[in-house]
mmCIF file of C-alpha atoms in Angstrom:
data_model
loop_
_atom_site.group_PDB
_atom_site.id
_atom_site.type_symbol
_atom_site.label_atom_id
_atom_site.label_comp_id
_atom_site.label_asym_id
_atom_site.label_seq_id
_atom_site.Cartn_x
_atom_site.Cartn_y
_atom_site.Cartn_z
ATOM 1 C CA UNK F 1 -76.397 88.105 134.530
ATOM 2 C CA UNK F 2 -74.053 91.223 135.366
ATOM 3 C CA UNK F 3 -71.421 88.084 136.528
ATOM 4 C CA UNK F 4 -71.530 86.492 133.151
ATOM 5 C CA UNK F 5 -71.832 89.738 131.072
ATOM 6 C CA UNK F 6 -68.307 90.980 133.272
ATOM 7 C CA UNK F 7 -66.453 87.258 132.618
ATOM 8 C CA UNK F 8 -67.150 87.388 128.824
ATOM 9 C CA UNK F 9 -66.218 91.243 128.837
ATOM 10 C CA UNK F 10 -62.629 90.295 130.198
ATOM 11 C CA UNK F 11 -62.466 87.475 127.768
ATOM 12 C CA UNK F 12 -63.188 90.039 124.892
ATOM 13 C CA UNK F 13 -60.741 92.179 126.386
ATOM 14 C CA UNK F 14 -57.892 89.582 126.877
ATOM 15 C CA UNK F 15 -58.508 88.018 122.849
ATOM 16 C CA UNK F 16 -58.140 91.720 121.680
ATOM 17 C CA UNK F 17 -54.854 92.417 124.283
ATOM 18 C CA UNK F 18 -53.302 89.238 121.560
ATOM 19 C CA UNK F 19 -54.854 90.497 118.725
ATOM 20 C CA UNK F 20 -53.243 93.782 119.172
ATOM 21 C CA UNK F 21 -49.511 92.429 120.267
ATOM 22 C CA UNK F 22 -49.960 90.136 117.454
ATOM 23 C CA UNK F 23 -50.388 93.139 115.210
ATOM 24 C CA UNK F 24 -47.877 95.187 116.778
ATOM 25 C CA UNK F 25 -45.430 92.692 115.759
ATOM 26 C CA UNK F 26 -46.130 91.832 112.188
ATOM 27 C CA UNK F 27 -46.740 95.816 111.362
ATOM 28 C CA UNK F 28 -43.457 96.801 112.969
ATOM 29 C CA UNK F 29 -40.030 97.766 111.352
ATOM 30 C CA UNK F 30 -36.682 97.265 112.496
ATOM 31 C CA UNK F 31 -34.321 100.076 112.265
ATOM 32 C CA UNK F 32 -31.556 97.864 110.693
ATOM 33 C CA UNK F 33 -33.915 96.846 107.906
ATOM 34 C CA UNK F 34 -36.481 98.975 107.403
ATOM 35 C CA UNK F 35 -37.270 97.221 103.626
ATOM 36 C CA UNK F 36 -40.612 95.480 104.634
ATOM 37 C CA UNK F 37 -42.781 94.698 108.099
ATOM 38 C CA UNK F 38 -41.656 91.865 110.582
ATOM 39 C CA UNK F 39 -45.076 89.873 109.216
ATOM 40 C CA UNK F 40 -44.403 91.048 105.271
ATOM 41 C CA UNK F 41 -40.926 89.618 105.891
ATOM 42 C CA UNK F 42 -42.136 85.865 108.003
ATOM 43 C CA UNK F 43 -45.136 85.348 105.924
ATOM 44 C CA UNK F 44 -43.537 86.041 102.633
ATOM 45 C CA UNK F 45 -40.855 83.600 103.338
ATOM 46 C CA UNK F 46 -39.975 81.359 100.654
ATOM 47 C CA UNK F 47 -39.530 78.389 102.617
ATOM 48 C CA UNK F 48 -42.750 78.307 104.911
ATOM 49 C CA UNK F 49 -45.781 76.658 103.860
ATOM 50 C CA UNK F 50 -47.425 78.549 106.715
ATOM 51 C CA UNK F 51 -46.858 80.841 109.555
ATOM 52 C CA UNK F 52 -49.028 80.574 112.839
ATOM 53 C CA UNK F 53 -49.019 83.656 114.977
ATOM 54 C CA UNK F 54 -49.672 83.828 118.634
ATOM 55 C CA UNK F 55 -49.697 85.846 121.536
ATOM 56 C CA UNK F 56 -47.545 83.633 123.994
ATOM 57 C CA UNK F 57 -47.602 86.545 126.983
ATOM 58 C CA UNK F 58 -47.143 85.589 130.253
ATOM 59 C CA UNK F 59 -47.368 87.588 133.581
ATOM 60 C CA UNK F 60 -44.255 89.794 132.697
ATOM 61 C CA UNK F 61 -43.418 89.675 129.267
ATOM 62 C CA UNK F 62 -45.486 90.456 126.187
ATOM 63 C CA UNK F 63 -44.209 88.085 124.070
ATOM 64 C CA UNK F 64 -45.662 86.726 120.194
ATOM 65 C CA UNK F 65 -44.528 83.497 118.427
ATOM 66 C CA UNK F 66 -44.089 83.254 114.878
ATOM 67 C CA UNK F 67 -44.101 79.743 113.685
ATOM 68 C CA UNK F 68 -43.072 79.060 110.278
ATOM 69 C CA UNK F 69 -43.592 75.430 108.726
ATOM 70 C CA UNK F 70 -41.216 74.419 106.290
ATOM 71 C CA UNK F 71 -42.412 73.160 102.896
ATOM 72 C CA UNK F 72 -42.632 69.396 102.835
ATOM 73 C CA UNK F 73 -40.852 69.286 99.431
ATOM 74 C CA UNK F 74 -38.099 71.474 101.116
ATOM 75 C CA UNK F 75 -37.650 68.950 103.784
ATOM 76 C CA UNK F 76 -37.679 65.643 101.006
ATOM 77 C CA UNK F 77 -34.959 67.237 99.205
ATOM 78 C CA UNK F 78 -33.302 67.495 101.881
ATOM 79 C CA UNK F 79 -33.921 64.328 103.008
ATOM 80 C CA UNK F 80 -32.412 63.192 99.502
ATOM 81 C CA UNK F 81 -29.565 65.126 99.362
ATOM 82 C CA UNK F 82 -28.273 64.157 102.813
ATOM 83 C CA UNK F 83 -29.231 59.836 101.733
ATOM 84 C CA UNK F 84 -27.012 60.575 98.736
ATOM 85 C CA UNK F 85 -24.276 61.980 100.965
ATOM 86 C CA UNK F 86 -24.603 59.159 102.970
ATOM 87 C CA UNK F 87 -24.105 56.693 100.509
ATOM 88 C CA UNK F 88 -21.475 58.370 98.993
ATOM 89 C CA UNK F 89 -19.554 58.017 102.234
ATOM 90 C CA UNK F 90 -20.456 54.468 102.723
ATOM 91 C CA UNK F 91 -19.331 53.919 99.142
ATOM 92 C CA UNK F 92 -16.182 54.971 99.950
ATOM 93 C CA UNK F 93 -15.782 53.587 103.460
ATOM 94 C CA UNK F 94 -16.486 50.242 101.779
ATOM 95 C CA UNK F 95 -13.644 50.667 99.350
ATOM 96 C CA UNK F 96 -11.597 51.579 102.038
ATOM 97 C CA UNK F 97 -12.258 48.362 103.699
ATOM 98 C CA UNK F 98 -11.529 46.400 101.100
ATOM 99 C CA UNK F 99 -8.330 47.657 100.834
ATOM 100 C CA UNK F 100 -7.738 47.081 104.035
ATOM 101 C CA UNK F 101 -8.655 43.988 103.756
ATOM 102 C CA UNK F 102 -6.608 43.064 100.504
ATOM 103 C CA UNK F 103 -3.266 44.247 102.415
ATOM 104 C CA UNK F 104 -3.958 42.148 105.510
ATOM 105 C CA UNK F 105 -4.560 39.449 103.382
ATOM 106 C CA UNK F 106 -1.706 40.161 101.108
ATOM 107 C CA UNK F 107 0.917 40.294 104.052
ATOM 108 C CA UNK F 108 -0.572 36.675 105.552
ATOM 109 C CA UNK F 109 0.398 35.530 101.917
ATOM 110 C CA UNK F 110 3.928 36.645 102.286
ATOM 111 C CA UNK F 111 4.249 34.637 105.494
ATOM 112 C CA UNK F 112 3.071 31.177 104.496
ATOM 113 C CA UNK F 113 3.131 28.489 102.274
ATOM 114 C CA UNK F 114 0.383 27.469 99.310
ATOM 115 C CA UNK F 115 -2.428 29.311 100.749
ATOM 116 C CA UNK F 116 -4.650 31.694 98.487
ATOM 117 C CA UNK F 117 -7.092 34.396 99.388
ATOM 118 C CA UNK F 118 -10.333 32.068 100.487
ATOM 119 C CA UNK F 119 -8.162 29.918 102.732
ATOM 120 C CA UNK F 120 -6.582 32.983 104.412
ATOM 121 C CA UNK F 121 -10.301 34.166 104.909
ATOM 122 C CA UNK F 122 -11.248 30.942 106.112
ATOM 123 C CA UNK F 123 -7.978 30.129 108.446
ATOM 124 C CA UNK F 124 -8.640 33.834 110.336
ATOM 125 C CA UNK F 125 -12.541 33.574 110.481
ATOM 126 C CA UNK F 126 -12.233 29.821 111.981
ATOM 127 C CA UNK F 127 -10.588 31.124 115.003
ATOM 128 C CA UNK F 128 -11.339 34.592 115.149
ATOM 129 C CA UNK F 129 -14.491 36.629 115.434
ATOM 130 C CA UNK F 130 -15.148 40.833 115.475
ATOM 131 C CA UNK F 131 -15.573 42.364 118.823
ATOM 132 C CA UNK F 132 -17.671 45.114 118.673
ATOM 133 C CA UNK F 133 -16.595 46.298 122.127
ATOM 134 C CA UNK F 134 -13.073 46.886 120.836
ATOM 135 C CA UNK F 135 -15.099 49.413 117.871
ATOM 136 C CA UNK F 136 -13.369 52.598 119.417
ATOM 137 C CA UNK F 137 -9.983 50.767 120.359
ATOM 138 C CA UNK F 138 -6.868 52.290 118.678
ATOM 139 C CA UNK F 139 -6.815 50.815 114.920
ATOM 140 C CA UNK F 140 -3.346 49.428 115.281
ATOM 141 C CA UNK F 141 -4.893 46.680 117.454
ATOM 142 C CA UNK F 142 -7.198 43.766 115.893
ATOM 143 C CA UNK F 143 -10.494 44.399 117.109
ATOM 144 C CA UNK F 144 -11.273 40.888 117.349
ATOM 145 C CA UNK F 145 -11.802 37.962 119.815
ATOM 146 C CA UNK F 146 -9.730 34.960 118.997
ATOM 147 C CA UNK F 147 -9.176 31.092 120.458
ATOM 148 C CA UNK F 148 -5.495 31.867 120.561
ATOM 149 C CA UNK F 149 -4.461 28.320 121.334
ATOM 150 C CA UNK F 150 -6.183 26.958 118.076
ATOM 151 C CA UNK F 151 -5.309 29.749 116.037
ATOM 152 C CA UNK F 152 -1.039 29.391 117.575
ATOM 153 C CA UNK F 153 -1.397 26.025 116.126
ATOM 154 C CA UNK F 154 -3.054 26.299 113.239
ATOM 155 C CA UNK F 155 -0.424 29.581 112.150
ATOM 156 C CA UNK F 156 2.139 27.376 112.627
ATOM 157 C CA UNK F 157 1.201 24.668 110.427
ATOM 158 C CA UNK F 158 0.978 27.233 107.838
ATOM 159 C CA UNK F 159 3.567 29.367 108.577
ATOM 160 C CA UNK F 160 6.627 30.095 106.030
ATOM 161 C CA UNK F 161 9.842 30.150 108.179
ATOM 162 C CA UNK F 162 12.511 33.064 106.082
ATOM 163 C CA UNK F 163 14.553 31.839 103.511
ATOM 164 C CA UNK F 164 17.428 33.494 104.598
ATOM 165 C CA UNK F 165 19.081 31.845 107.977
ATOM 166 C CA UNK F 166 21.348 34.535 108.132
ATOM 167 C CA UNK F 167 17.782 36.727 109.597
ATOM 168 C CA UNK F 168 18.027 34.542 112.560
ATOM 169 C CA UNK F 169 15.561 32.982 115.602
ATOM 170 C CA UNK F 170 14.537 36.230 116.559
ATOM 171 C CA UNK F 171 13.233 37.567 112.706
ATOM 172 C CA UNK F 172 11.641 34.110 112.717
ATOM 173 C CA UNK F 173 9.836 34.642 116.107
ATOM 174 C CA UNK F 174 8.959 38.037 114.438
ATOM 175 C CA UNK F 175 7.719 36.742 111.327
ATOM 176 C CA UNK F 176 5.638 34.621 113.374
ATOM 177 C CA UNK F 177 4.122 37.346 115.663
ATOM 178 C CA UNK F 178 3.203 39.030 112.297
ATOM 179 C CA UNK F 179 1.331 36.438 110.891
ATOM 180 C CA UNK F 180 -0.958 35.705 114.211
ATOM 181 C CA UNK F 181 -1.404 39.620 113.880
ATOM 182 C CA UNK F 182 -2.443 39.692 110.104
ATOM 183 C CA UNK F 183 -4.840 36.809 110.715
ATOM 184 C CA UNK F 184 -6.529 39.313 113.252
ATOM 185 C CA UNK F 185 -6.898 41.936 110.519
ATOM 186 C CA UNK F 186 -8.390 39.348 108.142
ATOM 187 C CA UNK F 187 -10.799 38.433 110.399
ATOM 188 C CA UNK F 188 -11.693 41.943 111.673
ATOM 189 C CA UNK F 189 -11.658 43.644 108.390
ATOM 190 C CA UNK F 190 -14.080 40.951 106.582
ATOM 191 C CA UNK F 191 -16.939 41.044 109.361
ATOM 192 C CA UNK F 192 -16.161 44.579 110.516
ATOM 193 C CA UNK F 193 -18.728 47.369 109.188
ATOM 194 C CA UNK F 194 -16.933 50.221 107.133
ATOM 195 C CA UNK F 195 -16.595 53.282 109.330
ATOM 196 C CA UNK F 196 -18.907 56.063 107.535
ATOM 197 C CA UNK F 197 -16.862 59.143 108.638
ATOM 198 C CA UNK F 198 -19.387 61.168 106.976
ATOM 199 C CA UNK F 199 -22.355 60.042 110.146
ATOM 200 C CA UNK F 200 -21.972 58.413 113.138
ATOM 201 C CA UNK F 201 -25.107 55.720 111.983
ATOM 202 C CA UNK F 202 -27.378 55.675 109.055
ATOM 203 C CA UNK F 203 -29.593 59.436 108.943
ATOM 204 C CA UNK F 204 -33.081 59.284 109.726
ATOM 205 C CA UNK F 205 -35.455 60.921 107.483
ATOM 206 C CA UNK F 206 -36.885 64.218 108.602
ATOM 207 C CA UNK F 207 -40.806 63.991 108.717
ATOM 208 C CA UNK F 208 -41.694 67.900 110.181
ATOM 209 C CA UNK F 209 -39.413 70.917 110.651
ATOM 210 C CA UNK F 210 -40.184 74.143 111.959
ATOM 211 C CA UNK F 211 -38.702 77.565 112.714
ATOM 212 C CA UNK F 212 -39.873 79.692 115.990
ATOM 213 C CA UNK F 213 -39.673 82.993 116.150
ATOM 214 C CA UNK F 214 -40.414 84.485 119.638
ATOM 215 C CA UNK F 215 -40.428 88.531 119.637
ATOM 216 C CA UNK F 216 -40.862 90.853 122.751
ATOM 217 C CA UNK F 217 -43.431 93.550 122.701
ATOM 218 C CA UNK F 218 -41.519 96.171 124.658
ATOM 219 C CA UNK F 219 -43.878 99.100 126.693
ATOM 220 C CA UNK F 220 -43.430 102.038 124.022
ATOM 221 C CA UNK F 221 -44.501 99.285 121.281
ATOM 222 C CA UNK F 222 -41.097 98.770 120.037
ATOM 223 C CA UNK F 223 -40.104 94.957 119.806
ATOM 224 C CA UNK F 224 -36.974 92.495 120.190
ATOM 225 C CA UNK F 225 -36.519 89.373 119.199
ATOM 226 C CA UNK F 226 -35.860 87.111 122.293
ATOM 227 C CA UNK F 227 -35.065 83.777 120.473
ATOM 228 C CA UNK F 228 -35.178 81.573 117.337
ATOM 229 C CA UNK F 229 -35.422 78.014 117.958
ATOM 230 C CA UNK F 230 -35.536 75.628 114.752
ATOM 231 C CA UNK F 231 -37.641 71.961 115.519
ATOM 232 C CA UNK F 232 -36.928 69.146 113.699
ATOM 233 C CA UNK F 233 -39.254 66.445 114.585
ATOM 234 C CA UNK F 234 -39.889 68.036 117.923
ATOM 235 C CA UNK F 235 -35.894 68.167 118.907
ATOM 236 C CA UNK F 236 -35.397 71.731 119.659
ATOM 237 C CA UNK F 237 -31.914 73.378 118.549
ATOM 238 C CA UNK F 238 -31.570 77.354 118.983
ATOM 239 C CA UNK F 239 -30.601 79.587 116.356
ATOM 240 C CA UNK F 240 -28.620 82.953 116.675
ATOM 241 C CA UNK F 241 -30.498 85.692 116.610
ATOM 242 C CA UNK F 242 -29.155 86.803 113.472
ATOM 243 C CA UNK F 243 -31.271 84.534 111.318
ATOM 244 C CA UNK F 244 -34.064 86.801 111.206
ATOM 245 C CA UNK F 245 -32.467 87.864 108.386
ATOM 246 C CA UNK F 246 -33.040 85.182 106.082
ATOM 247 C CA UNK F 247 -36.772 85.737 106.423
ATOM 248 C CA UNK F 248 -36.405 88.898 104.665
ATOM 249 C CA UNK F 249 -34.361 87.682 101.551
ATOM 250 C CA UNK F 250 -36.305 87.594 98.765
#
């Protein structure tokens, strides 16, 4: 009996050990701001739907976490506002393309004889197909894979040679070269998907975020903050220290 009365004493003692750094915590002031309580300031936050407190000592260190739980309608508008970002950029990364694609198409035009937009498209895409190992290649190469024997001889049945003889073999043999290349950038820039500068891929939508707080109780009761992590979806990024003081905005 005196065995089991002594193990539930220490457990009593231990709960109220948390209890009290817990308290220590949330009733304390820091000097720099001394316009509400470290728990006034967390658990009035605007942002959190709830704060969990715990004592998170360990052998050396007296240490309490503050959790805060962002709002779930918080985290959808966010969610929104970063989609329409998104899709702002891929708007516009579209319309780049097509440019692109317009002007590669417009300079095969230049180059050959009776041909209109669909048969360019057709002529470069019969031959040619996007690599998407050449993605991060230097953009004044085609990122493309191409039967260059068919495609030689199917540019050449097509090809315009210059009006003027005066421009000589060599500006022919240049026209030429300039043609195979636009062909490329036909076939690259109509399979190719627009490069959304804005993310590197599509965002995923945030399901859970939360904000950490973990404070140091020091020995004469004063306390320190000794990190602020934010989780989003369990990925852990750290915060300065310094955003403590958005918790006490009001």
């Amino acid at each position: 009996m005196r065995c089991k009365f002594s193990i539930i004493l220490t457990g009593v003692l231990l709960l109220g050990c948390g209890d009290d750094n817990v308290n220590t915590v949330k009733n304390y002031t820091f000097p720099q701001d001394k316009s509400m309580t470290v728990g006034t300031a967390i658990d009035g936050y605007i942002e959190c739907a709830k704060v969990d407190w715990k004592d998170a000592s360990t052998k050396d260190l007296k240490l309490v976490s503050a959790t805060c739980e962002i709002k779930k309608e918080l985290i959808e508008a966010e969610n929104k506002e970063v989609q329409a970002k998104y899709e702002e950029a891929l708007q516009k990364a579209k319309e780049e393309q097509a440019q692109k694609l317009e002007k590669a198409i417009g300079d095969v035009l230049e180059n050959t004889n009776n041909l209109d937009k669909e048969s360019v498209l057709k002529i470069a895409n019969e031959f040619c197909e996007y690599d998407i190992s050449k993605k991060d290649q230097a953009p004044i190469f085609p990122k493309v894979i191409c039967d260059e024997e068919k495609l030689n001889t199917k540019a050449k049945e097509i090809f315009k040679e210059p009006h003027s003889k005066a421009l000589g073999e060599l500006a022919t043999k240049m026209n030429f070269k300039h043609l195979l290349e636009d062909l490329k950038f036909v076939a690259q820039y109509s399979k190719e998907e627009p490069d959304v500068r804005f993310y590197n891929q599509r965002p995923e939508e945030i399901k859970d975020k939360k904000i950490q707080v973990m404070f140091v109780v020091n020995t004469d009761k004063t306390v320190n903050i000794q990190k602020i992590a934010l989780y989003v979806d369990g990925q852990a990024k750290e915060l300065g220290r310094y955003f403590i003081g958005n918790f006490y905005k009001r």
